[in-house]
């Protein structure tokens, strides 16, 4: 996987014309709503500015599931539920949109997409899972939400083809830090920084 828009070194994807792309640029954004057209416009601008091929998006706050071809040709696979505070999506660059083999909507917190990494039939693929984990606050108040999320995530990982490269993107709501247990600091104890 890549971080901060850096190139992914091992797995390459092919373009619409069948030629191999030199690399695959992957990112993840927590957008805190894609309900307005302005937010979608800024998302697309950032997606294109960073020259991304695949973008995992969390907290879309969009209800329902679907596949949308955006006006610039990029494809948005989105999964939301009845809650307006969740929702995940995967945005695929129009230049590699023909690589999409399949997609699965698991819940408002998990979506997966399978891409071909070569135009040859039967070749190794890429499974991309985008997830948005419940926060500690939600997990504490409603443990069934966390249990359901991790069960669905395990199911999504298990459903990935064995030969595929597996990429997990999104917001896992992990907390890291150097505070000790029992302190009022919101961070845990795994940081190089003082809190």
CSV table of C-alpha atoms in Angstrom, one decimal:
chain,number,residue,atom,x,y,z
A,1,UNK,CA,0.0,0.0,0.0
A,2,UNK,CA,1.1,3.6,-0.3
A,3,UNK,CA,1.1,6.3,2.2
A,4,UNK,CA,0.5,10.0,1.4
A,5,UNK,CA,0.1,9.4,-2.3
A,6,UNK,CA,3.5,7.6,-2.7
A,7,UNK,CA,3.7,5.0,-5.4
A,8,UNK,CA,2.9,1.4,-4.6
A,9,UNK,CA,5.9,-0.6,-5.6
A,10,UNK,CA,4.8,-4.2,-6.3
A,11,UNK,CA,1.4,-4.5,-7.9
A,12,UNK,CA,0.6,-2.6,-11.1
A,13,UNK,CA,-2.7,-2.1,-12.8
A,14,UNK,CA,-3.4,-1.7,-16.5
A,15,UNK,CA,-5.0,1.2,-18.3
A,16,UNK,CA,-8.1,1.1,-20.5
A,17,UNK,CA,-5.9,0.5,-23.6
A,18,UNK,CA,-4.3,-2.6,-21.9
A,19,UNK,CA,-0.9,-1.0,-21.2
A,20,UNK,CA,0.5,-1.3,-17.8
A,21,UNK,CA,0.4,1.7,-15.6
A,22,UNK,CA,3.9,2.6,-14.1
A,23,UNK,CA,2.4,2.4,-10.6
A,24,UNK,CA,-0.8,2.6,-8.6
A,25,UNK,CA,-1.4,5.6,-6.4
A,26,UNK,CA,-3.6,4.9,-3.4
A,27,UNK,CA,-5.0,7.2,-0.7
A,28,UNK,CA,-7.7,7.5,2.0
A,29,UNK,CA,-9.7,10.4,3.1
A,30,UNK,CA,-12.1,10.9,6.0
A,31,UNK,CA,-14.4,13.5,4.4
A,32,UNK,CA,-17.1,14.0,7.1
A,33,UNK,CA,-19.8,14.2,4.5
A,34,UNK,CA,-20.1,14.0,0.8
A,35,UNK,CA,-23.7,15.3,0.8
A,36,UNK,CA,-23.0,18.6,-0.8
A,37,UNK,CA,-21.9,19.1,-4.4
A,38,UNK,CA,-19.2,21.5,-3.2
A,39,UNK,CA,-17.6,18.7,-1.1
A,40,UNK,CA,-17.7,16.3,-4.0
A,41,UNK,CA,-16.1,18.9,-6.2
A,42,UNK,CA,-13.2,19.4,-3.7
A,43,UNK,CA,-12.8,15.7,-3.3
A,44,UNK,CA,-12.4,15.3,-7.1
A,45,UNK,CA,-10.0,18.2,-7.2
A,46,UNK,CA,-7.8,16.6,-4.5
A,47,UNK,CA,-8.1,13.1,-6.1
A,48,UNK,CA,-6.8,14.5,-9.4
A,49,UNK,CA,-4.2,16.9,-7.9
A,50,UNK,CA,-2.6,13.9,-6.1
A,51,UNK,CA,-3.0,11.8,-9.3
A,52,UNK,CA,-4.6,9.0,-7.4
A,53,UNK,CA,-5.9,5.8,-8.9
A,54,UNK,CA,-7.8,4.4,-5.9
A,55,UNK,CA,-9.2,6.4,-3.0
A,56,UNK,CA,-10.9,4.9,0.1
A,57,UNK,CA,-13.4,7.4,1.6
A,58,UNK,CA,-14.9,7.3,5.1
A,59,UNK,CA,-17.7,9.2,6.8
A,60,UNK,CA,-19.5,9.9,3.5
A,61,UNK,CA,-22.8,10.4,5.5
A,62,UNK,CA,-24.7,9.2,2.3
A,63,UNK,CA,-27.5,6.8,2.7
A,64,UNK,CA,-27.9,3.7,0.5
A,65,UNK,CA,-25.6,1.9,-1.8
A,66,UNK,CA,-24.8,2.4,-5.4
A,67,UNK,CA,-22.3,3.0,-8.2
A,68,UNK,CA,-22.0,6.5,-9.6
A,69,UNK,CA,-20.2,7.6,-12.7
A,70,UNK,CA,-19.1,11.1,-11.9
A,71,UNK,CA,-19.1,13.9,-14.5
A,72,UNK,CA,-15.3,13.6,-15.1
A,73,UNK,CA,-15.6,9.8,-15.7
A,74,UNK,CA,-14.3,8.6,-12.3
A,75,UNK,CA,-16.4,5.8,-10.7
A,76,UNK,CA,-17.7,6.1,-7.1
A,77,UNK,CA,-18.7,2.8,-5.4
A,78,UNK,CA,-20.5,3.8,-2.2
A,79,UNK,CA,-22.1,2.0,0.7
A,80,UNK,CA,-24.2,3.7,3.3
A,81,UNK,CA,-27.0,2.7,5.6
A,82,UNK,CA,-29.8,4.5,7.5
A,83,UNK,CA,-27.3,6.3,9.8
A,84,UNK,CA,-26.2,9.7,8.5
A,85,UNK,CA,-22.9,9.5,10.4
A,86,UNK,CA,-21.2,6.6,8.6
A,87,UNK,CA,-20.8,5.5,5.0
A,88,UNK,CA,-17.8,4.4,3.0
A,89,UNK,CA,-16.9,4.6,-0.6
A,90,UNK,CA,-14.1,3.7,-3.0
A,91,UNK,CA,-13.3,6.1,-5.9
A,92,UNK,CA,-11.7,4.6,-8.9
A,93,UNK,CA,-9.8,6.7,-11.5
A,94,UNK,CA,-11.5,6.6,-15.0
A,95,UNK,CA,-8.2,5.4,-16.5
A,96,UNK,CA,-8.3,2.1,-14.5
A,97,UNK,CA,-12.1,1.7,-14.2
A,98,UNK,CA,-12.1,-1.2,-16.6
A,99,UNK,CA,-10.0,-3.1,-14.1
A,100,UNK,CA,-12.9,-3.5,-11.7
A,101,UNK,CA,-14.0,-7.2,-11.6
A,102,UNK,CA,-16.5,-7.1,-8.8
A,103,UNK,CA,-17.6,-5.1,-5.7
A,104,UNK,CA,-19.4,-6.0,-2.5
A,105,UNK,CA,-21.4,-3.7,-0.1
A,106,UNK,CA,-21.1,-5.2,3.4
A,107,UNK,CA,-22.5,-2.4,5.5
A,108,UNK,CA,-22.4,1.3,6.0
A,109,UNK,CA,-18.9,0.7,7.4
A,110,UNK,CA,-17.3,-1.8,4.9
A,111,UNK,CA,-17.1,-2.0,1.1
A,112,UNK,CA,-14.8,-4.1,-1.0
A,113,UNK,CA,-13.7,-4.0,-4.6
A,114,UNK,CA,-11.7,-6.5,-6.7
A,115,UNK,CA,-9.5,-5.2,-9.5
A,116,UNK,CA,-7.6,-7.1,-12.2
A,117,UNK,CA,-3.8,-6.4,-12.1
A,118,UNK,CA,-3.3,-7.7,-15.6
A,119,UNK,CA,-5.4,-8.1,-18.7
A,120,UNK,CA,-4.6,-11.8,-18.8
A,121,UNK,CA,-7.5,-14.0,-17.6
A,122,UNK,CA,-6.9,-15.8,-14.3
A,123,UNK,CA,-4.1,-13.5,-13.3
A,124,UNK,CA,-3.5,-12.3,-9.7
A,125,UNK,CA,-5.9,-9.5,-8.6
A,126,UNK,CA,-6.1,-6.8,-6.0
A,127,UNK,CA,-8.9,-6.8,-3.3
A,128,UNK,CA,-9.4,-3.3,-1.8
A,129,UNK,CA,-11.4,-3.1,1.4
A,130,UNK,CA,-12.4,0.3,2.7
A,131,UNK,CA,-13.7,0.4,6.2
A,132,UNK,CA,-14.7,2.9,8.9
A,133,UNK,CA,-14.4,1.4,12.4
A,134,UNK,CA,-16.6,2.5,15.3
A,135,UNK,CA,-15.0,4.9,17.7
A,136,UNK,CA,-14.1,3.8,21.2
A,137,UNK,CA,-17.0,5.9,22.5
A,138,UNK,CA,-19.5,4.1,20.1
A,139,UNK,CA,-18.0,0.7,20.9
A,140,UNK,CA,-18.3,1.2,24.6
A,141,UNK,CA,-21.9,2.5,24.5
A,142,UNK,CA,-23.0,-0.1,21.9
A,143,UNK,CA,-20.7,-3.1,21.9
A,144,UNK,CA,-22.9,-4.9,19.3
A,145,UNK,CA,-21.8,-2.2,16.7
A,146,UNK,CA,-18.1,-3.0,17.2
A,147,UNK,CA,-18.8,-6.8,17.2
A,148,UNK,CA,-20.7,-6.5,14.0
A,149,UNK,CA,-18.1,-4.3,12.4
A,150,UNK,CA,-15.2,-6.7,13.2
A,151,UNK,CA,-17.3,-9.7,12.2
A,152,UNK,CA,-18.0,-8.1,8.8
A,153,UNK,CA,-14.4,-7.1,8.3
A,154,UNK,CA,-13.3,-10.6,9.0
A,155,UNK,CA,-15.9,-11.9,6.5
A,156,UNK,CA,-14.6,-9.4,3.8
A,157,UNK,CA,-11.0,-10.4,4.4
A,158,UNK,CA,-11.9,-14.1,4.2
A,159,UNK,CA,-13.9,-13.5,1.0
A,160,UNK,CA,-10.8,-12.1,-0.7
A,161,UNK,CA,-9.2,-14.4,-3.3
A,162,UNK,CA,-6.2,-16.2,-1.8
A,163,UNK,CA,-3.9,-15.1,-4.6
A,164,UNK,CA,-5.0,-11.5,-4.5
A,165,UNK,CA,-3.0,-8.7,-3.0
A,166,UNK,CA,-5.2,-7.4,-0.1
A,167,UNK,CA,-5.3,-3.7,0.6
A,168,UNK,CA,-7.3,-2.4,3.6
A,169,UNK,CA,-7.9,1.3,3.5
A,170,UNK,CA,-10.0,3.6,5.7
A,171,UNK,CA,-10.3,5.0,9.2
A,172,UNK,CA,-9.8,2.3,11.9
A,173,UNK,CA,-10.1,4.9,14.7
A,174,UNK,CA,-6.9,3.7,16.4
A,175,UNK,CA,-5.6,5.8,19.2
A,176,UNK,CA,-1.9,6.1,19.9
A,177,UNK,CA,0.2,8.2,22.3
A,178,UNK,CA,2.4,8.0,25.4
A,179,UNK,CA,-0.1,8.5,28.2
A,180,UNK,CA,-0.5,5.9,30.9
A,181,UNK,CA,-3.7,3.9,31.6
A,182,UNK,CA,-6.1,5.8,33.7
A,183,UNK,CA,-5.0,9.2,32.5
A,184,UNK,CA,-7.6,11.6,31.1
A,185,UNK,CA,-5.6,11.9,27.8
A,186,UNK,CA,-7.5,10.7,24.8
A,187,UNK,CA,-4.5,8.8,23.4
A,188,UNK,CA,-3.0,5.4,24.2
A,189,UNK,CA,0.6,4.5,25.0
A,190,UNK,CA,2.3,3.8,21.7
A,191,UNK,CA,3.6,7.1,20.5
A,192,UNK,CA,7.1,8.6,20.2
A,193,UNK,CA,5.6,12.0,21.2
A,194,UNK,CA,4.8,13.4,24.6
A,195,UNK,CA,1.1,14.1,25.3
